[in-house]
Amino acid sequence: MTTNQVLIGVGLIVVLAVGSQILASRLRIPALIVLLPVGFAAGALIEDVDPERLLGAAFSPLVSLAVAVILYDAGLGLDLARLRGHTRRIVLRLIWIGVLITWLLGALVAAPLLGMSQRSAIMLGAILVVSGPTVVGPLLNFVRPTDRLRDILVWEGSLIDPVGGILGALTFHAVVASTEHHVDSAVAAFLASVGVGVACGAVGAGALWVLFRVLRLGEVLGTTAQLAAVIGVAALSDVLRDDTGLIAAVMMGLAVATLPGIDVPPRLPFFETLISLILGLLFISISATVTPDSLRHVGLPALGLTAFLVLVARPLVAAVSTLGTDLTRAERGFIGWMAPRGIVAAATASTFSAGLVAAGIGGASKILPATFIVIVATVALYGLTAPAVARRLGVVRTSRSRPLLVGGDPWVVDLGSALTSVGLEVLMWAGPEPERERIRQAGIELAPDELLDAVTGKGPQLEGITSVFFLTAEDYFNALAATIVRGRVEGPVHHLGAPAESRGVVAPFIGGDVLFSSDLTCAAFASRYSGGAAVAAQPVGRALPPGSDLLFLVRPDGRLDPVTEAEAPLPGPGDTLVFLGPAGPGTTRPPQ
């Protein structure tokens, strides 16, 4: 290829990858729905978008290293200590029991349907056990199921990626080892592959321990050090033993997530940005290598496999995993109708199928196109039908706003009570126990302590929360926490403003969405509240009491619009005004 062709090909792949992700975010759909068809079309229509021609022999090793980074990131999420209560039992059953059922049934059906060898079918079954939060999360945001269902499905998607990655790597080496003519040689080859991967993973985990525990690297160097360590260790492992780098990468991620003493800095924003770019480039490239000819004889059988996984395997997994729990029949039914395949399935299929084809395993060339079809079909099917299924089963959460108020001062609790009184589902969180008790006594739902994991970037996204308001008496905490958590919720994040004369090291210098007018600081609220002011709500059309300040508008559809320093929303018909006014008729404080 000429220099111009290489530049055009690389440039198009990058533009298509990022452009597809932007389009998916605007449409509020999983990125894979756009990435895979766009890559497939580009590979079929544009000759220069051919990664195998662009990179030659380097394409396969680069894909393997990219998948290693993705699986390391997946391993970071496998922290079972953050999974508590009744949800833990259901999720663990979905992982262990569900993986085994899906793997075995998928392999049994794939062999006759796709006309592949049993060894290739076993590999395909292992690949198709995974789902993933990058697919499940956007679908659940669109469907809006109840909180318990959302928690179960999000945790399942987060934990099954590293489990599926390990299963896929072990299955691959077992299948390759089975080509040996003697059982002893096959067992020795399998154990050697696993041993090299685990040993290199231990070395990588030790290197990360030194970097973060001894050298105490900051966020920027710590993030780049993680990337360098994962790629370096995965490359070394692959050099020592073919295709063992993925085992090493997952082991490193598990070690960082679970071992004490490795204090990894928050991954925002660089690491997640890097992962997003790698995913986009990887799947445009992978799907560009899937030719129409490779799909011609796989299409209908792969759709038959998809139908079996959707209509038989997943409902069976849901029934067995939820047996004996307090989930309702409707909740169990919805769990049985939500298992889209995603990123890890496509990545591992690309890596492992090439190795099996090289090893001469019958039918291995069908693994990647079959996986491609299953991914597109399951995401499209669940995306189109899940909202209707959720409504039919009655497991849809109300579409009204669900704000999170952070703070426990009396005026904040009364604000929560006022918002609750107009039909909003308010969630509150506070640190000191007296403030938490005040929230409980007001009858407002208290957020669990795991909320801090999401605020600091160490936990899952704040699912189901439409907006966050930081209302504590600590101006610097409000401003800094709002900056950190912004982007981890579906809607906006606001905080109280700091006094103009503040000398804090954070609050006066961080921008963002500052609540209310500039003179309504926490100190001003406390002062006016001690003088008899109260938070109240009334329908639009009545004049506010003299000396009142408008705080929020609650729209007829349940949308919550706050007053900010930059903008005051205009009231409309059917709105409810939430305001801070002097004590008196109509501004009586909610009972404590």
Coordinates of C-alpha atoms in Angstrom, one line a residue:
M1 CA 0.0 0.0 0.0
T2 CA 1.1 3.6 -0.7
T3 CA 1.7 6.2 2.0
N4 CA -1.5 8.0 1.0
Q5 CA -3.5 4.8 1.2
V6 CA -2.2 4.1 4.7
L7 CA -3.0 7.6 5.8
I8 CA -6.5 7.4 4.4
G9 CA -7.1 4.0 5.9
V10 CA -5.9 4.9 9.4
G11 CA -7.6 8.2 9.4
L12 CA -10.9 6.7 8.4
I13 CA -10.7 4.0 11.0
V14 CA -10.1 6.6 13.8
V15 CA -12.9 8.9 12.5
L16 CA -15.4 6.1 12.1
A17 CA -14.6 4.7 15.6
V18 CA -15.0 8.0 17.4
G19 CA -17.9 9.2 15.1
S20 CA -19.8 6.0 15.8
Q21 CA -19.4 6.4 19.5
I22 CA -20.6 10.0 19.4
L23 CA -23.7 9.0 17.3
A24 CA -24.4 6.1 19.8
S25 CA -24.2 8.5 22.7
R26 CA -26.6 10.9 21.1
L27 CA -29.0 8.1 20.3
R28 CA -28.6 6.7 23.8
I29 CA -27.9 3.2 22.5
P30 CA -24.9 0.8 23.0
A31 CA -21.9 1.9 20.9
L32 CA -21.7 -1.7 19.4
I33 CA -25.0 -1.2 17.6
V34 CA -23.3 1.4 15.5
L35 CA -19.6 0.3 15.6
L36 CA -20.0 -3.2 14.2
P37 CA -22.3 -2.4 11.2
V38 CA -20.2 0.7 10.3
G39 CA -17.0 -1.3 10.4
F40 CA -18.5 -4.1 8.4
A41 CA -19.8 -1.7 5.8
A42 CA -16.5 0.2 5.6
G43 CA -14.5 -3.0 5.2
A44 CA -16.8 -4.1 2.4
L45 CA -17.1 -0.8 0.5
I46 CA -13.7 1.0 1.1
E47 CA -10.6 -1.0 0.1
D48 CA -8.3 1.1 2.2
V49 CA -10.2 0.3 5.4
D50 CA -8.5 -3.2 5.7
P51 CA -6.5 -3.5 8.9
E52 CA -4.8 -6.7 7.7
R53 CA -3.5 -4.8 4.6
L54 CA -2.7 -1.7 6.7
L55 CA -0.8 -3.5 9.4
G56 CA 0.1 -6.8 7.9
A57 CA 1.5 -9.3 10.3
A58 CA 1.3 -6.7 13.1
F59 CA -2.5 -6.7 13.1
S60 CA -3.0 -9.9 15.1
P61 CA -0.5 -9.1 17.9
L62 CA -1.9 -5.6 18.2
V63 CA -5.4 -6.9 18.6
S64 CA -4.2 -9.3 21.2
L65 CA -2.6 -6.5 23.2
A66 CA -5.7 -4.3 22.8
V67 CA -7.9 -7.1 24.2
A68 CA -5.4 -7.6 27.1
V69 CA -6.0 -3.9 28.1
I70 CA -9.8 -4.4 27.8
L71 CA -9.7 -7.5 30.0
Y72 CA -7.4 -5.8 32.5
D73 CA -10.0 -3.1 32.8
A74 CA -12.7 -5.7 33.2
G75 CA -10.7 -7.4 35.9
L76 CA -10.6 -4.1 37.8
G77 CA -14.4 -4.4 38.3
L78 CA -14.3 -7.8 39.9
D79 CA -14.5 -6.6 43.5
L80 CA -17.0 -8.8 45.2
A81 CA -16.6 -6.9 48.5
R82 CA -18.8 -4.1 47.0
L83 CA -21.6 -6.6 46.3
R84 CA -23.7 -7.0 49.4
G85 CA -27.0 -8.2 50.6
H86 CA -29.6 -10.3 48.8
T87 CA -28.4 -9.0 45.4
R88 CA -25.1 -10.7 46.0
R89 CA -26.6 -14.2 46.1
I90 CA -28.6 -13.7 42.9
V91 CA -25.7 -12.1 41.0
L92 CA -23.3 -14.9 42.0
R93 CA -25.7 -17.5 40.9
L94 CA -26.1 -15.7 37.5
I95 CA -22.4 -15.7 37.1
W96 CA -21.4 -19.2 38.1
I97 CA -24.5 -21.2 37.3
G98 CA -25.4 -19.0 34.3
V99 CA -22.0 -19.3 32.8
L100 CA -21.9 -23.1 33.0
I101 CA -25.5 -23.5 31.6
T102 CA -24.9 -21.0 28.7
W103 CA -21.5 -22.5 27.9
L104 CA -22.6 -26.1 27.8
L105 CA -25.9 -25.5 26.0
G106 CA -24.4 -23.1 23.5
A107 CA -21.6 -25.6 22.6
L108 CA -24.1 -28.4 22.2
V109 CA -26.3 -26.5 19.8
A110 CA -23.5 -24.6 17.9
A111 CA -21.8 -27.8 16.6
P112 CA -24.7 -29.2 14.5
L113 CA -26.2 -25.8 13.6
L114 CA -23.0 -24.2 12.3
G115 CA -21.4 -27.5 11.1
M116 CA -18.2 -27.0 13.1
S117 CA -16.2 -29.4 15.2
Q118 CA -17.0 -30.0 18.8
R119 CA -13.8 -28.2 19.8
S120 CA -14.7 -25.1 17.9
A121 CA -18.2 -25.2 19.3
I122 CA -16.8 -25.5 22.9
M123 CA -14.7 -22.4 22.1
L124 CA -17.7 -20.5 20.7
G125 CA -19.8 -21.4 23.7
A126 CA -17.2 -20.0 26.1
I127 CA -17.0 -16.8 24.1
L128 CA -20.8 -16.3 24.1
V129 CA -21.2 -16.4 27.9
V130 CA -20.2 -12.8 28.4
S131 CA -22.5 -9.8 28.3
G132 CA -20.9 -6.5 29.6
P133 CA -21.8 -3.2 31.2
T134 CA -21.1 -1.2 28.1
V135 CA -24.0 -2.9 26.4
V136 CA -26.3 -3.6 29.4
G137 CA -26.0 -0.1 30.9
P138 CA -27.3 1.9 27.9
L139 CA -30.1 -0.6 27.4
L140 CA -31.2 -0.3 31.0
N141 CA -31.0 3.5 30.8
F142 CA -33.5 3.3 27.9
V143 CA -35.8 0.7 29.6
R144 CA -35.6 2.2 33.1
P145 CA -36.5 -1.0 35.1
T146 CA -36.9 -1.0 38.9
D147 CA -33.8 -0.4 41.0
R148 CA -33.4 -3.9 42.2
L149 CA -33.5 -5.3 38.6
R150 CA -31.1 -2.6 37.5
D151 CA -28.6 -3.4 40.3
I152 CA -28.8 -7.2 39.5
L153 CA -28.3 -6.8 35.8
V154 CA -25.6 -4.1 36.0
W155 CA -23.6 -6.2 38.5
E156 CA -24.0 -9.3 36.4
G157 CA -22.7 -7.4 33.3
S158 CA -19.7 -5.9 35.3
L159 CA -18.6 -9.2 36.8
I160 CA -19.2 -11.6 33.9
D161 CA -16.6 -9.9 31.7
P162 CA -13.5 -10.9 33.6
V163 CA -15.0 -14.4 34.4
G164 CA -15.8 -14.9 30.7
G165 CA -12.3 -13.7 29.8
I166 CA -10.7 -16.2 32.0
L167 CA -13.0 -19.0 30.8
G168 CA -12.3 -18.1 27.2
A169 CA -8.5 -18.1 27.7
L170 CA -8.5 -21.4 29.6
T171 CA -10.9 -23.0 27.0
F172 CA -8.7 -21.8 24.1
H173 CA -5.6 -23.4 25.6
A174 CA -7.4 -26.6 26.4
V175 CA -8.7 -26.8 22.8
V176 CA -5.2 -26.1 21.4
A177 CA -3.7 -28.7 23.8
S178 CA -6.2 -31.3 22.7
T179 CA -4.6 -31.4 19.2
E180 CA -1.7 -33.3 20.8
H181 CA -1.8 -37.0 20.0
H182 CA -1.1 -38.1 23.6
V183 CA -3.2 -37.2 26.6
D184 CA -0.1 -36.6 28.7
S185 CA 1.2 -34.1 26.2
A186 CA -2.1 -32.3 26.0
V187 CA -2.4 -31.9 29.8
A188 CA 1.2 -30.8 30.0
A189 CA 0.7 -28.2 27.2
F190 CA -2.5 -26.9 28.9
L191 CA -0.9 -26.6 32.3
A192 CA 2.2 -24.9 30.8
S193 CA 0.0 -22.3 29.1
V194 CA -2.0 -21.6 32.3
G195 CA 1.2 -21.6 34.4
V196 CA 2.9 -19.0 32.1
G197 CA -0.1 -16.7 32.1
V198 CA -0.6 -16.9 35.9
A199 CA 3.1 -16.4 36.6
C200 CA 3.3 -13.4 34.3
G201 CA 0.2 -12.0 35.9
A202 CA 1.8 -12.4 39.3
V203 CA 4.9 -10.5 38.0
G204 CA 2.7 -7.8 36.6
A205 CA 0.7 -7.5 39.9
G206 CA 4.0 -7.2 41.8
A207 CA 5.2 -4.5 39.4
L208 CA 1.9 -2.5 40.0
W209 CA 2.3 -3.0 43.8
V210 CA 5.8 -1.4 43.6
L211 CA 4.5 1.4 41.4
F212 CA 1.6 2.3 43.6
R213 CA 2.7 1.2 47.1
V214 CA 6.4 2.1 47.0
L215 CA 6.7 4.9 44.3
R216 CA 3.2 6.2 45.0
L217 CA 2.6 7.5 41.5
G218 CA 0.0 10.1 40.9
E219 CA -3.0 9.9 38.7
V220 CA -1.3 10.8 35.4
L221 CA 1.8 8.7 35.8
G222 CA -0.2 6.0 37.6
T223 CA -2.5 5.6 34.7
T224 CA 0.2 5.5 32.1
A225 CA 2.1 3.0 34.3
Q226 CA -0.9 0.7 34.4
L227 CA -1.1 0.8 30.6
A228 CA 2.6 0.1 30.2
A229 CA 2.6 -2.7 32.7
V230 CA -0.4 -4.5 31.1
I231 CA 1.0 -4.2 27.6
G232 CA 4.5 -5.1 28.6
V233 CA 3.5 -8.1 30.7
A234 CA 1.0 -9.4 28.1
A235 CA 3.6 -9.1 25.4
L236 CA 6.2 -10.9 27.5
S237 CA 3.7 -13.7 28.3
D238 CA 2.8 -14.1 24.6
V239 CA 6.4 -14.3 23.7
L240 CA 7.0 -17.0 26.3
R241 CA 3.9 -19.0 25.4
D242 CA 1.5 -18.1 22.5
D243 CA -1.8 -16.4 23.5
T244 CA -1.2 -16.5 27.3
G245 CA -1.1 -12.7 27.6
L246 CA -4.9 -12.5 28.1
I247 CA -4.7 -14.7 31.2
A248 CA -1.9 -12.5 32.6
A249 CA -3.9 -9.3 31.9
V250 CA -7.0 -10.6 33.7
M251 CA -4.9 -11.8 36.7
M252 CA -3.4 -8.4 37.0
G253 CA -6.8 -6.7 37.0
L254 CA -8.1 -9.1 39.6
A255 CA -5.0 -8.5 41.8
V256 CA -5.4 -4.7 41.6
A257 CA -9.1 -5.0 42.5
T258 CA -8.9 -7.4 45.4
L259 CA -5.4 -7.3 47.0
P260 CA -4.9 -4.9 49.9
G261 CA -2.1 -2.3 49.6
I262 CA -2.5 -1.5 45.9
D263 CA -4.0 2.0 46.0
V264 CA -4.7 2.7 42.3
P265 CA -5.7 6.3 41.6
P266 CA -9.1 7.1 40.1
R267 CA -9.1 6.1 36.4
L268 CA -10.9 9.3 35.3
P269 CA -10.5 10.8 32.9
F270 CA -7.5 9.4 31.0
F271 CA -7.8 5.7 31.4
E272 CA -11.5 5.5 30.6
T273 CA -10.9 7.8 27.6
L274 CA -8.1 5.5 26.4
I275 CA -10.3 2.4 26.9
S276 CA -13.1 4.0 24.9
L277 CA -10.7 4.9 22.0
I278 CA -9.2 1.3 22.0
L279 CA -12.7 -0.2 21.9
G280 CA -13.8 2.0 19.0
L281 CA -10.6 1.3 17.0
L282 CA -10.7 -2.4 17.8
F283 CA -14.3 -3.0 16.7
I284 CA -14.2 -1.0 13.6
S285 CA -11.1 -3.0 12.7
I286 CA -12.5 -6.4 13.7
S287 CA -15.8 -5.9 11.9
A288 CA -13.9 -4.6 8.8
T289 CA -12.3 -8.1 8.6
V290 CA -15.7 -9.8 8.5
T291 CA -16.5 -10.2 4.8
P292 CA -19.9 -10.7 3.3
D293 CA -18.6 -14.1 1.9
S294 CA -17.8 -15.2 5.5
L295 CA -21.4 -14.5 6.6
R296 CA -23.0 -16.1 3.6
H297 CA -23.1 -19.7 5.0
V298 CA -23.1 -18.7 8.7
G299 CA -26.0 -16.2 8.7
L300 CA -29.1 -18.4 9.2
P301 CA -27.4 -21.0 11.5
A302 CA -26.0 -18.1 13.7
L303 CA -29.5 -16.6 13.9
G304 CA -30.8 -20.0 14.9
L305 CA -28.1 -20.1 17.6
T306 CA -29.2 -16.7 18.7
A307 CA -32.8 -17.7 19.0
F308 CA -31.8 -20.7 21.1
L309 CA -29.7 -18.6 23.5
V310 CA -32.5 -16.0 23.8
L311 CA -35.5 -18.3 24.1
V312 CA -34.1 -21.3 25.9
A313 CA -30.7 -20.8 27.5
R314 CA -31.2 -17.4 29.1
P315 CA -34.7 -18.1 30.6
L316 CA -33.3 -21.3 32.0
V317 CA -30.4 -19.4 33.6
A318 CA -32.8 -16.9 35.1
A319 CA -35.1 -19.6 36.4
V320 CA -32.3 -21.6 38.1
S321 CA -30.4 -18.6 39.4
T322 CA -33.4 -16.9 41.0
L323 CA -35.0 -20.1 42.4
G324 CA -35.8 -19.7 46.1
T325 CA -35.3 -15.9 46.1
D326 CA -37.8 -13.2 46.9
L327 CA -37.9 -11.9 43.3
T328 CA -41.4 -11.8 41.8
R329 CA -42.4 -13.7 38.7
A330 CA -42.2 -10.5 36.7
E331 CA -38.7 -9.7 37.9
R332 CA -37.5 -13.2 37.1
G333 CA -39.1 -12.9 33.7
F334 CA -37.3 -9.7 32.9
I335 CA -33.9 -11.1 34.0
G336 CA -34.6 -13.9 31.5
W337 CA -35.1 -11.3 28.8
M338 CA -31.8 -9.4 29.1
A339 CA -28.5 -10.9 28.0
P340 CA -27.0 -9.0 25.1
R341 CA -23.6 -9.9 24.0
G342 CA -21.0 -7.2 23.8
I343 CA -17.4 -6.1 23.7
V344 CA -15.5 -8.9 25.4
A345 CA -17.3 -11.5 23.2
A346 CA -16.2 -9.7 20.0
A347 CA -12.7 -9.1 21.2
T348 CA -12.0 -12.6 22.4
A349 CA -13.6 -14.1 19.3
S350 CA -11.2 -12.1 17.1
T351 CA -8.2 -13.2 19.1
F352 CA -9.0 -16.9 19.7
S353 CA -10.5 -17.7 16.3
A354 CA -7.2 -16.7 14.6
G355 CA -5.3 -19.0 16.9
L356 CA -7.6 -22.0 16.3
V357 CA -7.6 -21.5 12.6
A358 CA -3.8 -21.6 12.7
A359 CA -3.9 -24.8 14.8
G360 CA -6.1 -26.4 12.1
I361 CA -9.3 -26.8 14.3
G362 CA -12.3 -27.6 12.1
G363 CA -14.8 -24.8 11.8
A364 CA -12.7 -22.3 13.7
S365 CA -13.1 -19.8 10.8
K366 CA -16.8 -19.6 11.6
I367 CA -16.3 -18.4 15.2
L368 CA -15.8 -14.7 14.4
P369 CA -18.6 -14.2 11.9
A370 CA -21.0 -16.3 14.1
T371 CA -20.1 -14.1 17.1
F372 CA -20.6 -11.0 15.0
I373 CA -24.1 -12.0 14.1
V374 CA -25.0 -13.1 17.7
I375 CA -23.9 -9.7 19.0
V376 CA -25.8 -7.6 16.5
A377 CA -28.9 -9.8 16.8
T378 CA -29.1 -9.9 20.6
V379 CA -28.4 -6.2 21.0
A380 CA -31.0 -5.3 18.4
L381 CA -33.6 -7.8 19.7
Y382 CA -33.3 -6.7 23.4
G383 CA -33.0 -3.1 22.4
L384 CA -36.2 -3.2 20.4
T385 CA -38.3 -5.4 22.7
A386 CA -37.0 -4.9 26.3
P387 CA -39.0 -1.6 26.9
A388 CA -42.3 -3.3 25.8
V389 CA -41.5 -6.5 27.8
A390 CA -40.7 -4.4 30.9
R391 CA -44.0 -2.4 30.6
R392 CA -45.9 -5.7 30.1
L393 CA -44.4 -7.2 33.2
G394 CA -44.9 -4.0 35.2
V395 CA -41.2 -3.6 36.2
V396 CA -40.6 -0.1 34.8
R397 CA -39.5 2.6 37.1
T398 CA -41.4 5.9 37.1
S399 CA -40.2 8.4 34.6
R400 CA -40.2 11.2 37.1
S401 CA -37.0 12.7 38.3
R402 CA -35.0 10.9 41.0
P403 CA -32.6 13.5 42.5
L404 CA -29.9 12.7 45.0
L405 CA -29.4 15.3 47.8
V406 CA -26.1 15.1 49.6
G407 CA -26.2 16.7 53.0
G408 CA -28.2 16.3 56.2
D409 CA -28.7 19.8 57.7
P410 CA -32.3 20.5 58.7
W411 CA -33.0 22.7 55.7
V412 CA -31.7 20.0 53.3
V413 CA -33.9 17.4 54.9
D414 CA -36.9 19.7 54.6
L415 CA -36.0 20.3 51.0
G416 CA -36.1 16.5 50.5
S417 CA -39.4 16.3 52.2
A418 CA -40.8 19.1 50.0
L419 CA -39.7 17.4 46.8
T420 CA -41.1 14.1 48.0
S421 CA -44.4 15.7 48.7
V422 CA -44.8 16.7 45.1
G423 CA -44.3 13.2 43.9
L424 CA -40.5 12.9 43.3
E425 CA -38.5 9.8 44.4
V426 CA -35.8 11.5 46.5
L427 CA -32.7 9.8 47.6
M428 CA -30.4 11.4 50.3
W429 CA -26.9 10.7 51.6
A430 CA -25.0 12.2 54.6
G431 CA -21.9 11.2 56.5
P432 CA -22.5 12.0 60.2
E433 CA -24.8 9.6 62.0
P434 CA -27.0 12.4 63.5
E435 CA -27.7 13.7 60.0
R436 CA -28.4 10.2 58.7
E437 CA -30.9 9.6 61.6
R438 CA -32.6 12.9 60.7
I439 CA -33.1 11.7 57.1
R440 CA -34.5 8.4 58.4
Q441 CA -36.9 10.1 60.7
A442 CA -38.2 12.3 57.8
G443 CA -39.1 9.0 55.9
I444 CA -36.7 9.7 53.0
E445 CA -34.7 6.9 51.4
L446 CA -31.1 6.9 52.6
A447 CA -28.5 6.0 50.0
P448 CA -26.1 3.2 51.0
D449 CA -22.5 3.8 51.9
E450 CA -21.5 2.3 48.6
L451 CA -22.4 5.7 47.1
L452 CA -18.9 6.9 48.0
D453 CA -17.5 4.3 45.6
A454 CA -19.3 5.9 42.7
V455 CA -18.4 9.4 43.8
T456 CA -14.7 8.6 43.9
G457 CA -14.7 6.8 40.6
K458 CA -14.1 3.4 42.2
G459 CA -17.6 2.0 41.8
P460 CA -20.2 1.6 39.1
Q461 CA -21.9 4.6 37.6
L462 CA -24.7 6.1 39.8
E463 CA -27.5 4.1 38.1
G464 CA -31.0 5.4 38.1
I465 CA -30.2 8.9 39.6
T466 CA -31.2 11.7 37.3
S467 CA -29.4 14.6 39.1
V468 CA -27.1 15.2 42.1
F469 CA -27.1 18.2 44.4
F470 CA -24.3 18.7 46.9
L471 CA -25.7 20.7 49.8
T472 CA -23.4 20.1 52.7
A473 CA -22.0 22.8 55.0
E474 CA -18.5 22.2 53.5
D475 CA -18.1 24.4 50.5
Y476 CA -14.8 22.8 49.3
F477 CA -16.4 19.3 49.5
N478 CA -19.4 20.4 47.5
A479 CA -17.3 21.9 44.7
L480 CA -14.7 19.1 44.6
A481 CA -17.2 16.2 44.8
A482 CA -19.4 17.8 42.1
T483 CA -16.4 18.0 39.8
I484 CA -15.5 14.4 40.4
V485 CA -19.0 12.9 40.1
R486 CA -20.0 14.9 37.0
G487 CA -20.4 12.6 34.1
R488 CA -21.2 9.6 36.2
V489 CA -25.0 10.3 36.3
E490 CA -27.6 10.5 33.7
G491 CA -28.3 14.2 34.3
P492 CA -26.6 17.3 35.7
V493 CA -24.6 17.8 38.9
H494 CA -25.0 21.0 40.9
H495 CA -23.5 22.3 44.2
L496 CA -24.0 25.2 46.5
G497 CA -21.9 28.3 45.9
A498 CA -19.2 29.5 48.3
P499 CA -19.3 32.9 49.9
A500 CA -17.6 35.6 47.9
E501 CA -15.1 36.2 50.6
S502 CA -14.2 32.5 50.9
R503 CA -10.5 31.7 51.2
G504 CA -10.9 28.0 50.6
V505 CA -8.4 26.3 48.3
V506 CA -11.0 24.6 46.2
A507 CA -14.5 26.0 46.3
P508 CA -14.0 29.6 44.9
F509 CA -11.9 28.4 42.0
I510 CA -14.0 25.5 40.6
G511 CA -16.7 26.4 38.1
G512 CA -19.7 24.3 37.2
D513 CA -23.4 24.5 37.9
V514 CA -23.8 26.5 41.1
L515 CA -27.2 26.3 42.6
F516 CA -29.5 29.2 43.4
S517 CA -28.6 32.9 43.6
S518 CA -25.1 33.9 44.6
D519 CA -26.1 35.0 48.1
L520 CA -27.9 31.7 48.9
T521 CA -24.9 29.9 50.4
C522 CA -25.1 27.2 53.0
A523 CA -24.4 29.8 55.7
A524 CA -27.2 32.0 54.4
F525 CA -29.6 29.0 54.4
A526 CA -28.6 28.2 58.0
S527 CA -29.0 31.8 59.1
R528 CA -32.4 32.2 57.5
Y529 CA -33.6 28.9 58.8
S530 CA -32.7 29.7 62.4
G531 CA -34.7 32.8 61.9
G532 CA -37.8 30.9 61.0
A533 CA -37.6 30.5 57.2
A534 CA -38.9 27.3 55.7
V535 CA -38.8 25.3 52.5
A536 CA -42.2 24.8 51.0
A537 CA -44.0 23.9 47.7
Q538 CA -47.0 25.4 46.0
P539 CA -48.7 25.3 42.6
V540 CA -47.8 27.9 40.0
G541 CA -50.2 30.8 39.8
R542 CA -50.1 31.9 43.4
A543 CA -47.6 34.6 44.3
L544 CA -44.7 33.6 46.4
P545 CA -44.7 35.1 50.0
P546 CA -42.6 38.3 50.2
G547 CA -39.0 37.7 50.8
S548 CA -39.0 34.2 49.3
D549 CA -36.4 32.7 47.0
L550 CA -37.4 30.2 44.2
L551 CA -35.3 27.0 44.4
F552 CA -36.8 24.5 42.0
L553 CA -39.5 24.1 39.5
V554 CA -41.2 20.6 39.3
R555 CA -42.7 20.2 35.8
P556 CA -46.0 18.3 35.3
D557 CA -44.1 15.3 33.8
G558 CA -41.9 15.1 37.0
R559 CA -38.9 16.8 35.6
L560 CA -36.9 18.8 38.2
D561 CA -35.4 22.2 37.0
P562 CA -33.2 24.0 39.5
V563 CA -32.5 27.7 39.8
T564 CA -28.8 28.3 39.2
E565 CA -26.5 31.3 39.1
A566 CA -26.5 31.1 35.3
E567 CA -30.2 30.5 34.6
A568 CA -33.6 30.8 36.3
P569 CA -36.2 28.5 34.7
L570 CA -39.5 30.1 33.7
P571 CA -42.7 28.7 35.3
G572 CA -45.3 27.1 33.0
P573 CA -48.8 25.8 33.4
G574 CA -49.0 22.9 35.8
D575 CA -45.6 23.5 37.4
T576 CA -45.0 23.4 41.2
L577 CA -42.8 26.0 42.8
V578 CA -40.3 24.8 45.5
F579 CA -39.0 27.8 47.4
L580 CA -37.4 29.1 50.6
G581 CA -39.7 31.6 52.3
P582 CA -40.4 33.2 55.7
A583 CA -42.3 31.2 58.3
G584 CA -46.0 31.6 58.1
P585 CA -49.1 30.1 56.4
G586 CA -48.2 28.2 53.3
T587 CA -44.5 27.9 54.3
T588 CA -44.9 25.6 57.3
R589 CA -41.9 23.3 57.7
P590 CA -42.5 19.6 57.0
P591 CA -42.8 17.6 60.1
Q592 CA -39.6 16.1 61.4

